[in-house]
Amino acid sequence: MRPPVILKTTSFFDSSYSSPSDRRLSTLANHFVCAHNPMASHDSISASPTAAFDSVFAQIVRAPEDPILGVTVAYNKDPSPVKLNLGVGAYRTEEGKPLVLNVVRRVEQQLVNDVSRNKEYIPITGLADFNKLSAKLIFGSDSPAVQENRVTTVQGLSGTGSLRVGGEFLAKHYHQRTIYLPTPTWGNHPKVFTLAGLSVKAYRYYAPSTRGLDFEGLLEDLSSAPSGSIVLLHACAHNPTGVDPTLEQWEQIRQLIRSKALLPFFDSAYQGFASGSLDADAQPVRLFVADGGELLVAQSYAKNMGLYGERVGALSIVCKSSDVASRVESQLKLVIRPMYSSPPIHGASIVAAILKDGNLYNEWTIELKAMADRIISMRQQLFDALVARGTPGDWSHIIRQIGMFTFTGLNSEQVSFMTNEYHIYMTSDGRISMAGLSSKTVPHLADAIHAAVTRVV
Ligand code: KET
């Protein structure tokens, strides 16, 4: 048997062989080697996978890492024992470990032990119980919209998948294709909605000078949006700023949105994480439902039930009548079926079991409150540590902002400095996940911030 001929000079996907002329050259080189190598033959070349250096993908350029999830990729590569990941919004315990809620563990055991369960496909729209209970969770158990069957709810692939399905539905069936996003917003929003087929515009939200809400700017921008435009609103715990409107401001936003016939699309990824109360955090959404108008809500159970990797969420569309809602649902099925056919069963079964049972539900709210309280205590500890160090600047926004994140105001050079010198990983916009911090790591972070603001201008 002849030994295989190694002709490969570069990887299948190496973009150095990127232009068509380069590829012609590499093919010529291939012939040259064959012609001058008595061991080589065209047979052995076509049979050997190493001959495929002129890949059909040769022109692909390497894409950058995701601005948020890429932080974890970089963190994982760092061998330092003091490294700290404050990038992705994922809850950690005081010991810095991911948390599976006790109530989730218990329900999972029950599900595993129940031999009557099977793994059949669930409907395109997901588990019916899960959908009903998710609508009640966000709109309230006494919501007239739910009682009048004016809401259609479909299970989604966590918050992201639910936003995407909502976006695609609107791009196909709604008369206005522009969606207004707050500045700044979650980094994935513009990509999700652009790929869904909507055109993305911005409205002012955050004022760096006050590290608070730019309420005037927000009202001005939404006032000048064309009638019918879609407006993305963070239901609570705005990401990345941690700045939410007050209930009075929400009421003004509601009046403006309704008077201009704008269509609100709420992203509810943190219900329960802002205040520790599921009902309090749903107030802005419920304010809009109470006026009888239409809206969309994407819910995620990633954070509030710690079900990140289970990808469980829901999209609800509140309509004027049950007839419209059922027609909307029929079209949502046509969006979902070619995209992923039907959603996964496990995470939604966990959520449905918890939401259905009074005791499990109470246990969940207690665990959720404990997570929210730990984050709030991290805010106080970080603030106190900076004050104790005499770190220049006003850091009161750390205790004023709410939810998982603090928008520190640190610039990208200061962030790079903290990563390089202190092995602290965070997004380049200066956002830190307070949920990734613990009493033990607060001093390290405070030292790093102090050094960054005093040494990197
Ligand atoms: N909306 C917002 C506002 C949000 O912050 C996230 C996740 C999502 C939706 C989607 O979450 P899902 O896991 O699809 O339910 N944000 C964190 C994680 C990420 O970027 O994927 C984050 O900002 O770190």
CSV table of C-alpha atoms and ligand atoms in Angstrom, one decimal:
chain,number,residue,atom,x,y,z
A,1,MET,CA,0.0,0.0,0.0
A,2,ARG,CA,1.3,3.4,-0.9
A,3,PRO,CA,1.8,5.9,2.0
A,4,PRO,CA,-0.6,8.8,1.8
A,5,VAL,CA,0.9,11.9,0.2
A,6,ILE,CA,0.8,15.0,2.4
A,7,LEU,CA,0.2,17.9,0.2
A,8,LYS,CA,-1.6,20.1,2.6
A,9,THR,CA,0.2,23.4,3.4
A,10,THR,CA,-2.7,25.1,5.2
A,11,SER,CA,-5.9,24.4,7.1
A,12,PHE,CA,-9.2,23.7,5.3
A,13,PHE,CA,-10.5,27.1,6.5
A,14,ASP,CA,-7.4,29.1,6.3
A,15,SER,CA,-8.3,32.4,4.8
A,16,SER,CA,-4.8,33.0,3.5
A,17,TYR,CA,-5.9,31.0,0.4
A,18,SER,CA,-8.8,33.4,0.0
A,19,SER,CA,-8.9,34.8,-3.5
A,20,PRO,CA,-9.9,32.8,-6.5
A,21,SER,CA,-6.4,33.4,-8.0
A,22,ASP,CA,-4.8,32.1,-4.8
A,23,ARG,CA,-7.0,29.0,-5.1
A,24,ARG,CA,-5.9,28.5,-8.7
A,25,LEU,CA,-2.3,28.8,-7.5
A,26,SER,CA,-2.8,26.2,-4.9
A,27,THR,CA,-4.3,23.8,-7.4
A,28,LEU,CA,-1.3,24.4,-9.7
A,29,ALA,CA,1.0,23.7,-6.8
A,30,ASN,CA,-0.9,20.5,-6.2
A,31,HIS,CA,-0.3,19.3,-9.8
A,32,PHE,CA,3.3,20.3,-9.5
A,33,VAL,CA,3.9,18.2,-6.4
A,34,CYS,CA,2.2,15.3,-8.1
A,35,ALA,CA,4.2,15.6,-11.3
A,36,HIS,CA,7.5,15.6,-9.4
A,37,ASN,CA,6.7,13.0,-6.7
A,38,PRO,CA,6.8,9.4,-8.0
A,39,MET,CA,4.9,8.3,-5.0
A,40,ALA,CA,2.0,10.6,-5.7
A,41,SER,CA,-0.8,10.0,-8.0
A,42,HIS,CA,-4.1,11.8,-8.7
A,43,ASP,CA,-5.9,8.8,-7.2
A,44,SER,CA,-4.3,9.2,-3.9
A,45,ILE,CA,-4.9,12.9,-3.9
A,46,SER,CA,-8.6,12.7,-4.5
A,47,ALA,CA,-8.9,9.9,-1.9
A,48,SER,CA,-7.0,11.8,0.8
A,49,PRO,CA,-8.9,14.4,2.8
A,50,THR,CA,-5.7,16.4,3.2
A,51,ALA,CA,-5.9,17.3,-0.5
A,52,ALA,CA,-8.9,19.5,0.1
A,53,PHE,CA,-6.9,22.7,0.8
A,54,ASP,CA,-8.9,24.6,-1.7
A,55,SER,CA,-12.0,24.4,0.5
A,56,VAL,CA,-15.3,25.8,-0.7
A,57,PHE,CA,-15.2,27.8,2.5
A,58,ALA,CA,-11.6,29.2,1.9
A,59,GLN,CA,-12.9,32.8,1.7
A,60,ILE,CA,-14.5,32.8,5.1
A,61,VAL,CA,-13.1,35.4,7.4
A,62,ARG,CA,-12.9,34.7,11.1
A,63,ALA,CA,-15.8,36.4,13.0
A,64,PRO,CA,-15.2,38.3,16.2
A,65,GLU,CA,-16.4,36.7,19.5
A,66,ASP,CA,-19.7,37.8,20.8
A,67,PRO,CA,-19.2,41.0,22.9
A,68,ILE,CA,-20.9,39.4,26.0
A,69,LEU,CA,-20.5,35.6,25.6
A,70,GLY,CA,-16.9,36.1,24.3
A,71,VAL,CA,-16.0,37.6,27.7
A,72,THR,CA,-16.5,34.1,29.1
A,73,VAL,CA,-14.4,32.5,26.3
A,74,ALA,CA,-11.5,34.9,27.3
A,75,TYR,CA,-12.0,34.2,31.0
A,76,ASN,CA,-11.9,30.4,30.5
A,77,LYS,CA,-8.5,30.7,28.8
A,78,ASP,CA,-7.0,32.7,31.7
A,79,PRO,CA,-5.0,30.4,34.1
A,80,SER,CA,-4.9,33.0,36.9
A,81,PRO,CA,-6.3,31.8,40.3
A,82,VAL,CA,-7.7,35.3,41.0
A,83,LYS,CA,-9.6,35.7,37.8
A,84,LEU,CA,-13.2,36.9,38.1
A,85,ASN,CA,-15.9,36.7,35.4
A,86,LEU,CA,-18.3,39.7,35.7
A,87,GLY,CA,-19.2,39.6,32.0
A,88,VAL,CA,-22.3,37.5,31.4
A,89,GLY,CA,-25.4,38.1,33.4
A,90,ALA,CA,-25.5,34.7,35.2
A,91,TYR,CA,-26.1,34.3,39.0
A,92,ARG,CA,-23.3,32.9,41.2
A,93,THR,CA,-23.4,31.9,44.8
A,94,GLU,CA,-21.1,33.5,47.5
A,95,GLU,CA,-18.7,30.7,46.6
A,96,GLY,CA,-18.7,31.8,43.0
A,97,LYS,CA,-20.6,28.7,41.8
A,98,PRO,CA,-23.5,28.5,39.4
A,99,LEU,CA,-26.8,27.9,41.3
A,100,VAL,CA,-29.5,25.3,40.6
A,101,LEU,CA,-32.5,26.3,42.7
A,102,ASN,CA,-33.6,23.7,45.3
A,103,VAL,CA,-37.1,23.9,44.0
A,104,VAL,CA,-35.8,23.1,40.5
A,105,ARG,CA,-33.8,20.1,41.7
A,106,ARG,CA,-36.9,18.7,43.5
A,107,VAL,CA,-39.2,19.1,40.5
A,108,GLU,CA,-36.6,17.5,38.2
A,109,GLN,CA,-36.5,14.5,40.5
A,110,GLN,CA,-40.2,14.2,40.4
A,111,LEU,CA,-40.2,14.5,36.6
A,112,VAL,CA,-37.5,11.8,36.3
A,113,ASN,CA,-39.4,9.4,38.6
A,114,ASP,CA,-42.7,9.9,36.8
A,115,VAL,CA,-42.6,6.9,34.4
A,116,SER,CA,-45.9,8.0,32.8
A,117,ARG,CA,-44.0,10.8,31.1
A,118,ASN,CA,-42.7,10.4,27.5
A,119,LYS,CA,-40.5,12.3,25.1
A,120,GLU,CA,-43.1,12.8,22.3
A,121,TYR,CA,-42.9,16.1,20.3
A,122,ILE,CA,-44.9,18.8,22.1
A,123,PRO,CA,-47.1,21.1,20.0
A,124,ILE,CA,-45.5,23.8,17.8
A,125,THR,CA,-46.7,26.4,20.4
A,126,GLY,CA,-45.3,24.5,23.3
A,127,LEU,CA,-46.8,23.1,26.5
A,128,ALA,CA,-50.3,24.5,27.0
A,129,ASP,CA,-50.0,24.6,30.8
A,130,PHE,CA,-46.7,26.4,30.6
A,131,ASN,CA,-48.1,29.0,28.3
A,132,LYS,CA,-51.2,29.7,30.4
A,133,LEU,CA,-49.1,30.0,33.6
A,134,SER,CA,-46.5,32.2,32.0
A,135,ALA,CA,-49.2,34.6,30.9
A,136,LYS,CA,-50.5,34.7,34.4
A,137,LEU,CA,-47.0,35.3,35.8
A,138,ILE,CA,-46.4,38.4,33.7
A,139,PHE,CA,-50.0,39.8,33.4
A,140,GLY,CA,-51.3,38.8,36.9
A,141,SER,CA,-53.7,36.0,37.8
A,142,ASP,CA,-56.7,38.4,37.6
A,143,SER,CA,-55.7,39.9,34.3
A,144,PRO,CA,-58.8,40.7,32.2
A,145,ALA,CA,-56.8,40.1,29.0
A,146,VAL,CA,-56.0,36.6,30.1
A,147,GLN,CA,-59.6,35.9,31.3
A,148,GLU,CA,-61.1,37.2,28.0
A,149,ASN,CA,-58.7,35.0,26.0
A,150,ARG,CA,-57.3,38.0,24.3
A,151,VAL,CA,-53.7,36.8,24.9
A,152,THR,CA,-51.9,34.2,22.8
A,153,THR,CA,-48.8,32.7,24.4
A,154,VAL,CA,-46.3,30.4,22.7
A,155,GLN,CA,-43.3,28.7,24.3
A,156,GLY,CA,-40.0,30.1,23.0
A,157,LEU,CA,-36.3,29.3,23.2
A,158,SER,CA,-35.7,31.4,26.2
A,159,GLY,CA,-35.9,35.2,26.0
A,160,THR,CA,-33.8,35.4,22.8
A,161,GLY,CA,-35.9,32.9,20.8
A,162,SER,CA,-39.1,34.6,22.0
A,163,LEU,CA,-37.9,38.0,20.9
A,164,ARG,CA,-36.9,36.5,17.5
A,165,VAL,CA,-40.2,34.8,16.9
A,166,GLY,CA,-42.0,38.1,17.9
A,167,GLY,CA,-39.8,40.0,15.5
A,168,GLU,CA,-40.3,37.7,12.6
A,169,PHE,CA,-44.1,37.7,13.2
A,170,LEU,CA,-44.1,41.5,13.1
A,171,ALA,CA,-41.9,41.7,10.0
A,172,LYS,CA,-44.4,39.4,8.2
A,173,HIS,CA,-47.7,40.7,9.4
A,174,TYR,CA,-47.5,44.2,11.0
A,175,HIS,CA,-47.9,47.3,8.9
A,176,GLN,CA,-44.8,49.1,10.4
A,177,ARG,CA,-41.4,47.5,10.1
A,178,THR,CA,-39.4,49.9,12.3
A,179,ILE,CA,-38.5,49.0,15.9
A,180,TYR,CA,-37.0,51.6,18.3
A,181,LEU,CA,-34.5,50.3,20.8
A,182,PRO,CA,-33.2,52.3,23.8
A,183,THR,CA,-29.6,53.6,23.8
A,184,PRO,CA,-27.9,51.7,25.1
A,185,THR,CA,-29.6,48.3,25.1
A,186,TRP,CA,-28.7,44.6,25.4
A,187,GLY,CA,-26.1,44.0,22.6
A,188,ASN,CA,-28.1,41.2,21.0
A,189,HIS,CA,-31.3,43.3,20.4
A,190,PRO,CA,-30.2,45.0,17.2
A,191,LYS,CA,-29.0,41.7,15.7
A,192,VAL,CA,-32.1,39.8,16.6
A,193,PHE,CA,-34.5,42.3,15.2
A,194,THR,CA,-32.5,43.1,12.1
A,195,LEU,CA,-32.3,39.4,11.2
A,196,ALA,CA,-36.0,39.0,11.9
A,197,GLY,CA,-36.6,41.5,9.1
A,198,LEU,CA,-37.2,44.7,11.0
A,199,SER,CA,-35.4,48.0,10.6
A,200,VAL,CA,-33.8,49.2,13.9
A,201,LYS,CA,-33.8,52.8,15.1
A,202,ALA,CA,-32.7,54.2,18.5
A,203,TYR,CA,-34.4,56.3,21.2
A,204,ARG,CA,-32.5,58.1,23.9
A,205,TYR,CA,-32.6,56.3,27.3
A,206,TYR,CA,-29.5,56.9,29.4
A,207,ALA,CA,-27.8,60.1,30.4
A,208,PRO,CA,-24.1,59.5,31.1
A,209,SER,CA,-23.9,62.9,32.9
A,210,THR,CA,-26.4,61.9,35.6
A,211,ARG,CA,-26.0,58.1,35.2
A,212,GLY,CA,-29.8,58.1,35.2
A,213,LEU,CA,-32.7,58.2,32.8
A,214,ASP,CA,-32.7,60.7,30.0
A,215,PHE,CA,-36.5,61.0,30.4
A,216,GLU,CA,-36.8,64.2,28.3
A,217,GLY,CA,-34.8,62.6,25.4
A,218,LEU,CA,-36.9,59.5,25.6
A,219,LEU,CA,-40.2,61.3,25.4
A,220,GLU,CA,-38.8,63.5,22.5
A,221,ASP,CA,-37.6,60.6,20.5
A,222,LEU,CA,-40.7,58.5,20.9
A,223,SER,CA,-42.9,61.6,20.1
A,224,SER,CA,-41.1,61.9,16.8
A,225,ALA,CA,-41.3,58.2,15.9
A,226,PRO,CA,-43.7,57.6,13.0
A,227,SER,CA,-47.1,56.4,14.1
A,228,GLY,CA,-47.4,52.7,14.4
A,229,SER,CA,-43.6,52.1,15.1
A,230,ILE,CA,-42.7,49.3,17.4
A,231,VAL,CA,-41.0,50.3,20.7
A,232,LEU,CA,-38.8,47.8,22.6
A,233,LEU,CA,-39.1,48.4,26.3
A,234,HIS,CA,-37.1,46.6,29.0
A,235,ALA,CA,-39.8,45.5,31.5
A,236,CYS,CA,-37.6,46.0,34.5
A,237,ALA,CA,-33.9,46.0,35.4
A,238,HIS,CA,-32.8,47.6,32.2
A,239,ASN,CA,-29.7,46.0,30.7
A,240,PRO,CA,-27.0,47.3,30.7
A,241,THR,CA,-27.7,50.4,32.7
A,242,GLY,CA,-29.7,49.2,35.7
A,243,VAL,CA,-31.8,52.4,35.3
A,244,ASP,CA,-35.6,52.0,35.2
A,245,PRO,CA,-38.3,54.7,34.8
A,246,THR,CA,-40.4,55.3,38.0
A,247,LEU,CA,-44.0,54.1,37.9
A,248,GLU,CA,-45.1,57.8,37.2
A,249,GLN,CA,-42.7,58.0,34.3
A,250,TRP,CA,-43.9,54.6,33.0
A,251,GLU,CA,-47.4,56.1,33.1
A,252,GLN,CA,-46.3,59.1,31.0
A,253,ILE,CA,-44.5,56.7,28.5
A,254,ARG,CA,-47.7,54.7,28.3
A,255,GLN,CA,-49.8,57.7,27.5
A,256,LEU,CA,-47.4,58.8,24.8
A,257,ILE,CA,-47.1,55.4,23.2
A,258,ARG,CA,-50.9,54.9,23.1
A,259,SER,CA,-51.6,58.5,21.9
A,260,LYS,CA,-49.2,57.9,19.0
A,261,ALA,CA,-50.5,54.3,18.3
A,262,LEU,CA,-46.9,53.0,18.8
A,263,LEU,CA,-46.7,49.2,19.5
A,264,PRO,CA,-45.0,48.2,22.7
A,265,PHE,CA,-42.8,45.1,22.7
A,266,PHE,CA,-41.6,44.3,26.3
A,267,ASP,CA,-38.5,42.3,26.9
A,268,SER,CA,-38.9,40.7,30.4
A,269,ALA,CA,-35.7,38.9,31.1
A,270,TYR,CA,-35.4,39.8,34.8
A,271,GLN,CA,-38.9,39.5,36.4
A,272,GLY,CA,-38.2,39.2,40.2
A,273,PHE,CA,-34.6,40.3,39.9
A,274,ALA,CA,-35.1,44.0,40.1
A,275,SER,CA,-37.1,44.3,43.4
A,276,GLY,CA,-37.2,40.7,44.5
A,277,SER,CA,-41.0,40.7,43.9
A,278,LEU,CA,-42.4,39.1,40.8
A,279,ASP,CA,-45.6,41.3,40.9
A,280,ALA,CA,-43.7,44.6,41.5
A,281,ASP,CA,-41.4,43.9,38.6
A,282,ALA,CA,-44.3,43.2,36.3
A,283,GLN,CA,-46.1,46.5,37.1
A,284,PRO,CA,-44.9,48.4,33.9
A,285,VAL,CA,-46.3,45.6,31.7
A,286,ARG,CA,-49.5,45.4,33.6
A,287,LEU,CA,-50.0,49.2,33.3
A,288,PHE,CA,-50.0,48.8,29.5
A,289,VAL,CA,-52.3,45.8,29.6
A,290,ALA,CA,-54.8,47.6,31.8
A,291,ASP,CA,-55.6,50.2,29.1
A,292,GLY,CA,-57.0,47.5,26.8
A,293,GLY,CA,-54.3,48.2,24.1
A,294,GLU,CA,-52.2,45.6,22.3
A,295,LEU,CA,-48.6,44.6,23.0
A,296,LEU,CA,-46.0,41.9,22.9
A,297,VAL,CA,-44.0,40.4,25.8
A,298,ALA,CA,-41.0,38.1,25.6
A,299,GLN,CA,-40.3,36.3,28.9
A,300,SER,CA,-37.2,34.4,30.0
A,301,TYR,CA,-36.8,31.9,32.8
A,302,ALA,CA,-33.0,31.9,32.4
A,303,LYS,CA,-32.4,34.3,35.3
A,304,ASN,CA,-35.3,34.1,37.7
A,305,MET,CA,-35.5,30.3,37.7
A,306,GLY,CA,-31.8,29.8,36.9
A,307,LEU,CA,-32.7,27.8,33.8
A,308,TYR,CA,-30.1,29.4,31.5
A,309,GLY,CA,-29.1,26.4,29.5
A,310,GLU,CA,-32.6,24.9,29.4
A,311,ARG,CA,-33.7,27.7,27.0
A,312,VAL,CA,-37.1,28.2,28.3
A,313,GLY,CA,-39.2,31.3,27.7
A,314,ALA,CA,-42.5,32.6,26.2
A,315,LEU,CA,-43.8,35.1,23.8
A,316,SER,CA,-47.2,36.6,24.5
A,317,ILE,CA,-49.2,38.8,22.2
A,318,VAL,CA,-52.1,40.7,23.8
A,319,CYS,CA,-54.8,41.5,21.3
A,320,LYS,CA,-58.1,43.4,21.2
A,321,SER,CA,-60.2,40.3,20.9
A,322,SER,CA,-60.0,36.5,21.3
A,323,ASP,CA,-60.7,36.1,17.6
A,324,VAL,CA,-57.7,38.2,16.6
A,325,ALA,CA,-55.6,36.4,19.2
A,326,SER,CA,-56.4,33.0,17.8
A,327,ARG,CA,-55.6,34.2,14.2
A,328,VAL,CA,-52.3,35.6,15.5
A,329,GLU,CA,-51.5,32.3,17.1
A,330,SER,CA,-52.2,30.4,13.8
A,331,GLN,CA,-49.6,32.7,12.2
A,332,LEU,CA,-47.0,32.3,15.0
A,333,LYS,CA,-47.1,28.6,14.3
A,334,LEU,CA,-46.1,29.3,10.7
A,335,VAL,CA,-43.1,31.3,12.0
A,336,ILE,CA,-42.0,28.6,14.5
A,337,ARG,CA,-42.5,25.4,12.4
A,338,PRO,CA,-39.8,26.1,9.8
A,339,MET,CA,-37.5,27.6,12.3
A,340,TYR,CA,-37.2,24.8,14.9
A,341,SER,CA,-40.5,22.9,14.5
A,342,SER,CA,-41.4,22.7,18.2
A,343,PRO,CA,-39.8,23.7,21.5
A,344,PRO,CA,-38.0,21.5,24.0
A,345,ILE,CA,-40.0,19.8,26.8
A,346,HIS,CA,-37.8,19.6,29.8
A,347,GLY,CA,-37.4,23.2,30.9
A,348,ALA,CA,-41.0,24.1,30.3
A,349,SER,CA,-42.1,21.1,32.3
A,350,ILE,CA,-40.0,22.3,35.3
A,351,VAL,CA,-41.5,25.8,35.0
A,352,ALA,CA,-45.1,24.6,34.7
A,353,ALA,CA,-44.7,22.3,37.7
A,354,ILE,CA,-43.4,25.2,39.8
A,355,LEU,CA,-46.0,27.7,38.7
A,356,LYS,CA,-48.9,25.3,39.1
A,357,ASP,CA,-48.3,24.2,42.7
A,358,GLY,CA,-48.8,26.8,45.5
A,359,ASN,CA,-46.0,25.3,47.7
A,360,LEU,CA,-43.5,25.1,45.0
A,361,TYR,CA,-44.3,28.6,43.8
A,362,ASN,CA,-43.8,30.0,47.3
A,363,GLU,CA,-40.5,28.1,47.6
A,364,TRP,CA,-39.4,29.6,44.3
A,365,THR,CA,-40.3,33.2,45.3
A,366,ILE,CA,-38.2,32.7,48.5
A,367,GLU,CA,-35.2,31.5,46.6
A,368,LEU,CA,-35.6,34.3,44.0
A,369,LYS,CA,-35.8,36.9,46.7
A,370,ALA,CA,-32.6,35.5,48.2
A,371,MET,CA,-30.8,35.9,44.9
A,372,ALA,CA,-32.1,39.5,44.4
A,373,ASP,CA,-31.1,40.4,48.0
A,374,ARG,CA,-27.6,39.0,47.6
A,375,ILE,CA,-27.1,41.2,44.5
A,376,ILE,CA,-28.4,44.2,46.4
A,377,SER,CA,-25.9,43.4,49.3
A,378,MET,CA,-23.1,43.2,46.7
A,379,ARG,CA,-24.0,46.7,45.5
A,380,GLN,CA,-23.7,48.1,49.1
A,381,GLN,CA,-20.4,46.2,49.7
A,382,LEU,CA,-18.8,47.4,46.5
A,383,PHE,CA,-19.9,51.0,47.1
A,384,ASP,CA,-18.6,50.9,50.7
A,385,ALA,CA,-15.3,49.4,49.5
A,386,LEU,CA,-14.8,52.2,47.0
A,387,VAL,CA,-15.7,54.9,49.5
A,388,ALA,CA,-13.2,53.3,52.0
A,389,ARG,CA,-10.5,53.5,49.4
A,390,GLY,CA,-11.3,57.1,48.6
A,391,THR,CA,-11.7,56.2,45.0
A,392,PRO,CA,-12.2,59.4,43.0
A,393,GLY,CA,-15.7,60.0,41.7
A,394,ASP,CA,-19.3,59.6,42.8
A,395,TRP,CA,-20.1,55.9,43.1
A,396,SER,CA,-23.7,56.2,44.4
A,397,HIS,CA,-25.1,54.9,41.1
A,398,ILE,CA,-23.9,51.5,42.2
A,399,ILE,CA,-26.5,51.4,44.9
A,400,ARG,CA,-29.1,53.4,42.9
A,401,GLN,CA,-29.1,51.1,39.9
A,402,ILE,CA,-31.1,47.9,40.0
A,403,GLY,CA,-31.1,44.3,38.7
A,404,MET,CA,-28.1,42.2,37.7
A,405,PHE,CA,-25.8,44.9,36.4
A,406,THR,CA,-24.0,48.0,37.4
A,407,PHE,CA,-23.1,50.3,34.5
A,408,THR,CA,-20.0,51.6,36.1
A,409,GLY,CA,-19.0,54.4,33.8
A,410,LEU,CA,-15.5,52.9,33.3
A,411,ASN,CA,-14.3,53.3,29.8
A,412,SER,CA,-12.9,50.5,27.5
A,413,GLU,CA,-9.3,51.4,28.3
A,414,GLN,CA,-10.0,51.1,32.0
A,415,VAL,CA,-11.8,47.8,31.4
A,416,SER,CA,-8.8,46.4,29.4
A,417,PHE,CA,-6.5,47.6,32.2
A,418,MET,CA,-8.6,45.7,34.8
A,419,THR,CA,-8.6,42.6,32.7
A,420,ASN,CA,-4.8,42.7,32.0
A,421,GLU,CA,-3.7,43.7,35.4
A,422,TYR,CA,-6.3,42.2,37.7
A,423,HIS,CA,-7.8,39.3,35.6
A,424,ILE,CA,-11.3,40.8,36.0
A,425,TYR,CA,-13.5,40.1,33.0
A,426,MET,CA,-16.4,42.4,32.0
A,427,THR,CA,-17.9,43.8,28.9
A,428,SER,CA,-16.0,46.7,27.3
A,429,ASP,CA,-18.9,49.2,27.9
A,430,GLY,CA,-18.0,49.0,31.7
A,431,ARG,CA,-21.0,46.9,32.7
A,432,ILE,CA,-20.4,44.5,35.5
A,433,SER,CA,-22.6,41.6,36.5
A,434,MET,CA,-23.2,42.1,40.3
A,435,ALA,CA,-24.5,38.6,40.4
A,436,GLY,CA,-21.0,37.3,39.7
A,437,LEU,CA,-19.5,39.1,42.7
A,438,SER,CA,-19.1,37.8,46.3
A,439,SER,CA,-18.0,39.2,49.6
A,440,LYS,CA,-14.7,37.5,49.0
A,441,THR,CA,-14.1,39.1,45.6
A,442,VAL,CA,-15.4,42.6,46.4
A,443,PRO,CA,-12.0,43.9,47.7
A,444,HIS,CA,-10.2,42.6,44.5
A,445,LEU,CA,-12.7,44.4,42.3
A,446,ALA,CA,-12.6,47.6,44.4
A,447,ASP,CA,-8.7,47.6,44.2
A,448,ALA,CA,-9.0,47.1,40.4
A,449,ILE,CA,-11.5,50.0,40.0
A,450,HIS,CA,-9.4,52.2,42.2
A,451,ALA,CA,-6.3,51.5,40.2
A,452,ALA,CA,-8.1,51.9,36.9
A,453,VAL,CA,-9.6,55.3,37.7
A,454,THR,CA,-6.4,56.7,39.3
A,455,ARG,CA,-4.0,55.3,36.7
A,456,VAL,CA,-5.9,55.1,33.4
A,457,VAL,CA,-7.4,58.4,32.4
B,1,KET,N1,-33.1,40.2,27.1
B,1,KET,C1,-32.2,40.8,27.8
B,1,KET,C2,-32.5,42.3,28.2
B,1,KET,C3,-31.1,40.1,28.3
B,1,KET,O1,-30.3,40.8,29.1
B,1,KET,C4,-30.9,38.8,27.9
B,1,KET,C5,-29.7,38.1,28.4
B,1,KET,C6,-31.9,38.2,27.1
B,1,KET,C7,-33.0,38.9,26.7
B,1,KET,C8,-31.8,36.8,26.7
B,1,KET,O2,-31.6,35.8,27.6
B,1,KET,P1,-32.0,34.3,27.3
B,1,KET,O3,-30.9,33.5,27.9
B,1,KET,O4,-32.2,34.1,25.9
B,1,KET,O5,-33.3,34.1,28.0
B,1,KET,N2,-28.7,38.7,28.8
B,1,KET,C9,-27.4,38.1,29.3
B,1,KET,C10,-26.9,36.9,28.6
B,1,KET,C11,-26.7,37.1,27.1
B,1,KET,O6,-26.2,38.0,26.7
B,1,KET,O7,-27.1,36.1,26.4
B,1,KET,C12,-26.4,39.2,29.4
B,1,KET,O8,-26.6,40.4,29.0
B,1,KET,O9,-25.3,39.0,29.9
